[in-house]
Short mmCIF file of C-alpha atoms in Angstrom, two decimals:
data_model
loop_
_atom_site.label_atom_id
_atom_site.label_comp_id
_atom_site.label_asym_id
_atom_site.label_seq_id
_atom_site.Cartn_x
_atom_site.Cartn_y
_atom_site.Cartn_z
CA MET P 1085 105.13 178.18 169.28
CA ALA P 1086 102.31 176.15 170.73
CA ARG P 1087 101.87 176.97 174.38
CA VAL P 1088 101.35 173.88 176.58
CA ILE P 1089 99.09 174.38 179.60
CA VAL P 1090 98.50 171.69 182.20
CA VAL P 1091 95.32 171.72 184.28
CA THR P 1092 96.19 169.89 187.47
CA SER P 1093 95.26 169.62 191.15
CA GLY P 1094 96.57 166.55 192.93
CA LYS P 1095 93.17 165.83 194.41
CA GLY P 1096 90.38 164.33 192.35
CA GLY P 1097 86.92 165.75 191.82
CA VAL P 1098 87.86 169.41 192.18
CA GLY P 1099 87.01 170.41 188.62
CA LYS P 1100 90.05 169.72 186.42
CA THR P 1101 88.09 168.32 183.49
CA THR P 1102 85.35 170.94 183.79
CA THR P 1103 88.07 173.58 183.76
CA SER P 1104 90.01 172.02 180.87
CA ALA P 1105 86.83 171.87 178.80
CA SER P 1106 85.86 175.46 179.53
CA ILE P 1107 89.30 177.03 179.16
CA SER P 1108 90.03 175.23 175.90
CA SER P 1109 86.62 176.26 174.58
CA GLY P 1110 87.21 179.83 175.72
CA LEU P 1111 90.57 180.04 173.95
CA ALA P 1112 89.05 178.56 170.78
CA LEU P 1113 86.20 181.08 170.94
CA ARG P 1114 88.85 183.79 171.00
CA GLY P 1115 90.14 182.46 167.70
CA PHE P 1116 93.11 180.41 168.89
CA LYS P 1117 93.63 176.98 167.39
CA THR P 1118 93.41 174.81 170.50
CA ALA P 1119 93.79 171.14 171.31
CA VAL P 1120 92.72 169.57 174.60
CA ILE P 1121 94.28 166.24 175.59
CA ASP P 1122 92.88 163.86 178.18
CA PHE P 1123 95.79 162.31 180.11
CA ASP P 1124 93.62 160.17 182.36
CA VAL P 1125 94.54 156.83 180.79
CA GLY P 1126 92.05 154.17 181.79
CA LEU P 1127 89.47 156.64 183.10
CA ARG P 1128 88.75 158.99 180.26
CA ASN P 1129 85.97 161.50 180.83
CA LEU P 1130 86.87 164.63 178.92
CA ASP P 1131 85.01 163.18 175.92
CA LEU P 1132 81.79 163.03 177.98
CA ILE P 1133 82.21 166.57 179.32
CA MET P 1134 82.85 167.85 175.79
CA GLY P 1135 79.94 165.81 174.43
CA CYS P 1136 81.95 163.87 171.84
CA GLU P 1137 81.99 160.42 173.47
CA ARG P 1138 80.28 158.74 170.55
CA ARG P 1139 82.77 160.05 168.05
CA VAL P 1140 85.87 158.56 169.70
CA VAL P 1141 87.62 156.18 167.31
CA TYR P 1142 91.30 156.54 168.09
CA ASP P 1143 92.99 157.90 171.19
CA LEU P 1144 96.23 159.31 172.55
CA ILE P 1145 97.84 155.88 173.03
CA ASN P 1146 96.96 154.85 169.44
CA VAL P 1147 98.80 157.94 168.23
CA VAL P 1148 101.78 157.34 170.52
CA ASN P 1149 102.01 153.73 169.30
CA GLY P 1150 101.67 154.75 165.66
CA GLU P 1151 98.38 152.87 165.19
CA ALA P 1152 96.69 156.05 164.04
CA ASN P 1153 97.87 159.47 163.01
CA LEU P 1154 96.95 162.64 164.84
CA ASN P 1155 94.48 163.76 162.18
CA GLN P 1156 92.53 160.55 162.61
CA ALA P 1157 92.49 160.76 166.41
CA LEU P 1158 91.66 164.45 166.87
CA ILE P 1159 87.93 165.05 167.27
CA LYS P 1160 86.57 168.36 166.08
CA ASP P 1161 84.50 170.09 168.74
CA LYS P 1162 80.83 170.65 167.96
CA HIS P 1163 80.66 174.12 169.50
CA CYS P 1164 83.92 175.75 168.43
CA GLU P 1165 85.53 175.92 165.03
CA ASN P 1166 89.13 175.92 166.30
CA LEU P 1167 88.92 173.28 169.00
CA PHE P 1168 90.06 169.65 168.82
CA ILE P 1169 89.87 166.93 171.44
CA LEU P 1170 92.37 164.10 171.85
CA PRO P 1171 90.75 161.48 174.10
CA ALA P 1172 92.58 159.22 176.53
CA SER P 1173 92.74 155.51 176.02
CA GLN P 1174 90.56 153.17 178.08
CA THR P 1175 93.40 150.65 178.36
CA ARG P 1176 94.37 149.47 181.78
CA ASP P 1177 98.06 149.52 180.93
CA LYS P 1178 99.40 152.38 182.98
CA ASP P 1179 102.76 152.32 181.23
CA ALA P 1180 101.24 152.91 177.81
CA LEU P 1181 102.23 156.59 177.98
CA SER P 1182 105.89 157.34 177.50
CA GLU P 1183 107.65 160.67 177.75
CA GLU P 1184 108.99 160.30 174.20
CA GLY P 1185 105.50 159.46 172.96
CA VAL P 1186 103.93 162.52 174.56
CA GLU P 1187 106.73 164.74 173.31
CA LYS P 1188 106.21 163.43 169.77
CA VAL P 1189 102.47 164.21 169.90
CA LEU P 1190 103.07 167.73 171.25
CA LYS P 1191 105.68 168.44 168.55
CA GLU P 1192 103.30 167.26 165.88
CA LEU P 1193 100.51 169.48 167.22
CA GLU P 1194 102.90 172.38 167.01
CA HIS P 1195 103.67 171.55 163.36
CA MET P 1196 99.93 171.51 162.70
CA GLY P 1197 99.78 175.12 163.79
CA PHE P 1198 98.09 174.81 167.17
CA ASP P 1199 98.39 177.89 169.41
CA TYR P 1200 97.45 176.20 172.67
CA VAL P 1201 97.53 172.64 173.93
CA ILE P 1202 95.60 172.03 177.15
CA CYS P 1203 96.62 168.91 179.10
CA ASP P 1204 93.86 167.62 181.36
CA SER P 1205 95.77 165.84 184.14
CA PRO P 1206 94.49 162.83 186.05
CA ALA P 1207 94.26 163.09 189.84
CA GLY P 1208 97.13 161.86 192.01
CA ILE P 1209 100.87 162.23 191.69
CA GLU P 1210 101.52 159.05 189.71
CA LYS P 1211 102.88 158.66 186.22
CA GLY P 1212 99.85 160.01 184.35
CA ALA P 1213 99.82 163.23 186.34
CA VAL P 1214 103.58 163.69 185.99
CA MET P 1215 103.34 163.02 182.25
CA ALA P 1216 100.64 165.68 181.87
CA LEU P 1217 102.81 168.35 183.50
CA THR P 1218 106.21 167.33 182.11
CA PHE P 1219 106.09 169.55 179.01
CA ALA P 1220 103.99 172.37 180.47
CA ASP P 1221 104.81 176.02 179.89
CA GLU P 1222 102.01 177.12 182.20
CA ALA P 1223 99.99 175.38 184.89
CA ILE P 1224 96.48 176.03 186.14
CA VAL P 1225 96.20 174.54 189.62
CA VAL P 1226 92.56 173.89 190.42
CA THR P 1227 91.81 174.03 194.13
CA ASN P 1228 88.66 173.80 196.25
CA PRO P 1229 88.59 175.95 199.40
CA GLU P 1230 88.93 172.86 201.55
CA VAL P 1231 91.84 171.37 203.51
CA SER P 1232 92.63 168.23 201.52
CA SER P 1233 92.46 170.00 198.18
CA VAL P 1234 94.75 172.83 199.31
CA ARG P 1235 97.30 170.40 200.71
CA ASP P 1236 97.29 168.28 197.53
CA SER P 1237 97.66 171.40 195.39
CA ASP P 1238 100.78 172.27 197.33
CA ARG P 1239 102.13 168.79 196.65
CA ILE P 1240 101.50 169.06 192.92
CA LEU P 1241 103.15 172.51 192.89
CA GLY P 1242 106.24 170.88 194.39
CA ILE P 1243 106.19 168.28 191.62
CA LEU P 1244 105.78 170.98 188.96
CA GLN P 1245 108.82 172.74 190.35
CA SER P 1246 110.95 169.61 190.33
CA LYS P 1247 109.76 167.26 187.57
CA SER P 1248 108.69 169.51 184.69
CA ARG P 1249 111.09 169.75 181.76
CA ARG P 1250 111.50 173.44 182.43
CA ALA P 1251 112.62 172.68 185.99
CA ILE P 1252 114.92 169.83 185.02
CA GLU P 1253 116.58 171.82 182.24
CA GLY P 1254 116.86 174.90 184.45
CA ARG P 1255 114.84 177.05 182.06
CA GLU P 1256 112.37 179.73 183.08
CA PRO P 1257 110.01 177.97 185.52
CA VAL P 1258 106.47 176.88 184.61
CA LYS P 1259 104.13 179.86 184.99
CA GLU P 1260 101.68 178.92 187.73
CA HIS P 1261 98.09 180.08 188.09
CA LEU P 1262 95.77 179.34 190.99
CA MET P 1263 92.12 178.73 190.27
CA VAL P 1264 89.69 178.34 193.16
CA THR P 1265 86.55 176.42 192.23
CA ARG P 1266 83.30 175.52 194.00
CA TYR P 1267 83.50 178.77 195.91
CA SER P 1268 80.64 179.82 198.14
CA PRO P 1269 80.84 183.50 199.17
CA LYS P 1270 78.06 182.92 201.70
CA ARG P 1271 79.94 180.20 203.54
CA VAL P 1272 83.13 182.26 203.43
CA GLU P 1273 81.23 185.21 204.90
CA GLU P 1274 79.96 182.95 207.67
CA GLY P 1275 83.46 181.71 208.45
CA GLU P 1276 82.72 178.19 207.30
CA MET P 1277 84.92 178.17 204.23
CA LEU P 1278 88.46 179.25 203.46
CA SER P 1279 88.44 182.47 201.46
CA TYR P 1280 90.24 182.69 198.12
CA LYS P 1281 92.69 185.02 199.84
CA ASP P 1282 93.43 182.35 202.45
CA VAL P 1283 94.04 179.75 199.74
CA GLN P 1284 96.28 182.11 197.81
CA GLU P 1285 98.22 183.02 200.93
CA LEU P 1286 98.78 179.35 201.72
CA LEU P 1287 99.82 178.30 198.22
CA ARG P 1288 101.58 181.53 197.18
CA VAL P 1289 100.53 181.33 193.55
CA PRO P 1290 98.96 184.20 191.57
CA LEU P 1291 95.18 183.89 191.32
CA ILE P 1292 93.65 183.60 187.85
CA GLY P 1293 90.05 183.27 188.94
CA VAL P 1294 87.36 182.08 191.29
CA ILE P 1295 84.52 179.87 190.03
CA PRO P 1296 81.41 179.95 192.21
CA GLU P 1297 79.75 176.76 193.43
CA SER P 1298 76.80 176.26 191.13
CA ASP P 1299 74.17 173.76 190.02
CA ASP P 1300 74.94 174.81 186.46
CA VAL P 1301 78.11 172.70 186.34
CA LEU P 1302 76.09 169.49 186.71
CA GLN P 1303 73.60 170.73 184.13
CA ALA P 1304 76.45 171.36 181.72
CA SER P 1305 78.04 167.96 182.20
CA ASN P 1306 74.66 166.23 181.90
CA GLN P 1307 74.38 167.63 178.39
CA GLY P 1308 78.01 167.34 177.36
CA THR P 1309 78.36 171.10 176.94
CA PRO P 1310 81.38 172.85 178.48
CA ALA P 1311 80.15 175.17 181.26
CA ILE P 1312 81.56 178.26 179.54
CA HIS P 1313 78.82 178.00 176.88
CA LEU P 1314 75.92 178.21 179.36
CA LYS P 1315 73.61 181.19 178.99
CA ASP P 1316 73.00 183.51 181.96
CA SER P 1317 75.30 181.53 184.21
CA ASP P 1318 77.77 182.90 186.75
CA VAL P 1319 80.01 179.92 186.10
CA ALA P 1320 80.17 180.67 182.38
CA THR P 1321 80.97 184.32 183.06
CA ALA P 1322 83.60 183.39 185.62
CA TYR P 1323 85.28 181.06 183.12
CA GLN P 1324 85.20 183.76 180.44
CA ASP P 1325 86.94 186.05 182.91
CA VAL P 1326 89.59 183.40 183.55
CA VAL P 1327 90.28 183.10 179.82
CA ALA P 1328 90.51 186.89 179.54
CA ARG P 1329 92.98 187.08 182.44
CA PHE P 1330 94.95 184.25 180.91
CA LEU P 1331 95.30 186.42 177.80
CA ASP P 1332 96.57 189.26 180.04
CA GLU P 1333 93.35 191.26 179.99
CA ASP P 1334 92.41 193.08 183.15
CA ARG P 1335 89.22 191.74 184.74
CA PRO P 1336 88.12 192.42 188.30
CA LEU P 1337 87.10 189.39 190.40
CA ARG P 1338 83.38 188.65 190.37
CA PHE P 1339 81.11 186.36 192.39
CA VAL P 1340 83.33 186.51 195.47
CA ALA P 1341 81.27 188.87 197.62
CA TYR P 1342 78.17 187.72 199.43
CA GLU P 1343 75.13 189.93 199.18
CA LYS P 1344 72.56 189.34 201.86
CA PRO P 1345 69.17 188.72 200.30
CA GLY P 1346 66.80 191.60 200.89
CA ILE P 1347 63.69 191.25 203.01
CA LEU P 1348 61.44 190.81 199.97
CA LYS P 1349 63.62 188.11 198.51
CA ARG P 1350 63.69 186.32 201.84
CA LEU P 1351 59.93 186.48 202.16
CA PHE P 1352 59.05 185.50 198.65
CA GLY P 1353 61.95 183.21 197.88
CA GLY P 1354 63.40 183.25 194.44
CA LYS P 1355 66.81 182.17 193.32
CA MET O 1260 77.55 180.23 228.03
CA SER O 1261 76.39 178.89 224.69
CA LEU O 1262 73.53 181.37 224.80
CA LEU O 1263 75.98 184.22 225.45
CA SER O 1264 78.29 183.15 222.66
CA TYR O 1265 75.27 182.88 220.42
CA PHE O 1266 74.43 186.50 221.06
CA PHE O 1267 77.96 187.79 220.83
CA GLY O 1268 78.89 185.61 217.89
CA SER O 1269 82.05 184.26 219.48
CA LYS O 1270 81.53 180.82 218.00
CA PRO O 1271 84.91 179.61 216.72
CA LYS O 1272 85.02 179.81 212.94
CA THR O 1273 86.04 176.58 211.32
CA ALA O 1274 87.60 178.34 208.33
CA SER O 1275 90.26 179.93 210.52
CA VAL O 1276 90.95 176.57 212.15
CA ALA O 1277 91.41 175.11 208.67
CA LYS O 1278 93.79 177.88 207.68
CA GLU O 1279 95.93 177.46 210.75
CA ARG O 1280 96.14 173.68 210.36
CA LEU O 1281 97.00 174.03 206.68
CA SER O 1282 99.70 176.62 207.18
CA LEU O 1283 101.44 174.30 209.67
CA ILE O 1284 101.20 171.13 207.61
CA ILE O 1285 102.14 172.84 204.34
CA ALA O 1286 105.19 174.48 205.89
CA HIS O 1287 106.22 171.12 207.30
CA GLU O 1288 105.69 169.24 204.05
CA ARG O 1289 107.50 171.86 202.02
CA THR O 1290 110.67 171.30 204.01
CA THR O 1291 110.45 167.51 203.93
CA ASN O 1292 109.05 166.82 200.45
CA ARG O 1293 110.95 169.45 198.56
CA ALA O 1294 114.32 168.71 200.15
CA PRO O 1295 117.04 167.81 197.68
CA ASP O 1296 117.95 164.13 197.38
CA PHE O 1297 121.34 164.42 199.06
CA LEU O 1298 119.97 165.41 202.47
CA PRO O 1299 119.43 161.90 203.90
CA ALA O 1300 122.91 160.81 202.75
CA LEU O 1301 124.44 163.98 204.18
CA GLN O 1302 122.71 163.33 207.47
CA ARG O 1303 123.97 159.73 207.57
CA GLU O 1304 127.56 160.70 206.87
CA LEU O 1305 127.48 163.52 209.39
CA ILE O 1306 126.34 161.06 212.02
CA GLU O 1307 129.19 158.73 211.11
CA VAL O 1308 131.81 161.45 211.42
CA ILE O 1309 130.49 163.04 214.56
CA SER O 1310 129.89 159.76 216.34
CA LYS O 1311 133.61 159.04 215.94
CA TYR O 1312 134.27 161.82 218.42
CA VAL O 1313 131.08 162.32 220.38
CA ASN O 1314 128.49 159.81 221.43
CA VAL O 1315 125.48 160.94 219.39
CA GLY O 1316 122.58 158.95 218.09
CA VAL O 1317 120.61 159.13 214.86
CA ASP O 1318 117.99 161.38 216.36
CA ASP O 1319 120.50 163.89 217.72
CA ILE O 1320 121.32 165.30 214.31
CA LYS O 1321 118.76 167.21 212.30
CA VAL O 1322 119.54 168.46 208.82
CA GLN O 1323 117.10 170.87 207.24
CA LEU O 1324 117.11 173.01 204.17
CA GLU O 1325 115.03 176.13 204.38
CA LYS O 1326 114.17 178.48 201.59
CA GLN O 1327 113.52 182.14 202.12
CA ASP O 1328 112.89 183.90 198.82
CA ASN O 1329 116.12 183.42 196.92
CA CYS O 1330 118.22 182.40 199.89
CA GLU O 1331 118.67 178.79 200.92
CA ILE O 1332 119.75 177.99 204.46
CA LEU O 1333 121.20 174.61 205.34
CA GLU O 1334 120.62 174.10 208.99
CA VAL O 1335 122.47 171.35 210.84
CA ASN O 1336 121.41 170.88 214.41
CA ILE O 1337 123.44 168.58 216.62
CA THR O 1338 122.38 167.86 220.15
CA LEU O 1339 125.42 166.88 222.18
CA PRO O 1340 125.07 164.55 225.14
CA GLU O 1341 125.37 166.09 228.59
CA GLN O 1342 128.81 164.61 229.16
CA PRO O 1343 131.13 163.79 226.31
CA THR O 1344 132.21 160.14 226.52
CA ARG O 1345 135.93 159.77 226.57
#
């Protein structure tokens, strides 16, 4: 059975696509055959983050409409053997995605032997976002430690619990995971930022990981390399931990405690 | 005063303000946004029935569904006028 995972948040700009790219890469690195689908019809960006923008020929809507088959539309990732990207369409027709169409694509991916299908949701609570979460077995809710992001995450959790197929059919509910991104232990320590514990307490969803705020994320997207591949980067390590926890491995939280720089470091600078 | 609070570190932390505001708004939105679809209709019909006997307005009846773990509580709150008309 292919496991369908939606990466969602409600609010935009919190790191959904960055997370989709890194988690799908991480699962592929672990040997799982993985597909990552961009559901942001009209505003596709996963292709840029994955660095395959110049190889896009067909997209999700082409497959749904039967203008191309899945094999033609899936782009093989340049870093991982087992990873395939299905880009979103740049059409402005918001109704191009239908529930039947998405279901057909997911079924076909399953027949092709995929272990995981990651659905990169658009922001908002409109059709595209609902379509991305409809068939989910698990959900990764990406949240910044900031008021509007936390509130929107709660909204999207409500939608997961009412509009997903699992909810509608009364099956076992979608397994939810909370991921806190752009986390700054220093600002938390200083009382300027909600702690991951605060966010978890507010949203009441099990925590799968905390990704520290880092310049590396911009560096990664500049180059079209998912952040998980970066060398000597806290962000890459944090994403690897998330993938491990997702696969039920036990990993303690890292990068959540603030260490005061020592006197030497303060005097002589350094990173 | 500001000098004192500077030394004693009693500056209000914005993170705790954020948490308090969020816990209020999220609790509120959970009860309104996640309410089942029949609640508004139920409220309307209740008003119709009750206003047959007592003079109550739309705002005097509040219907709320609360969830505590596995237990759902339907709370109907009717504010009666001081003197029943009749």
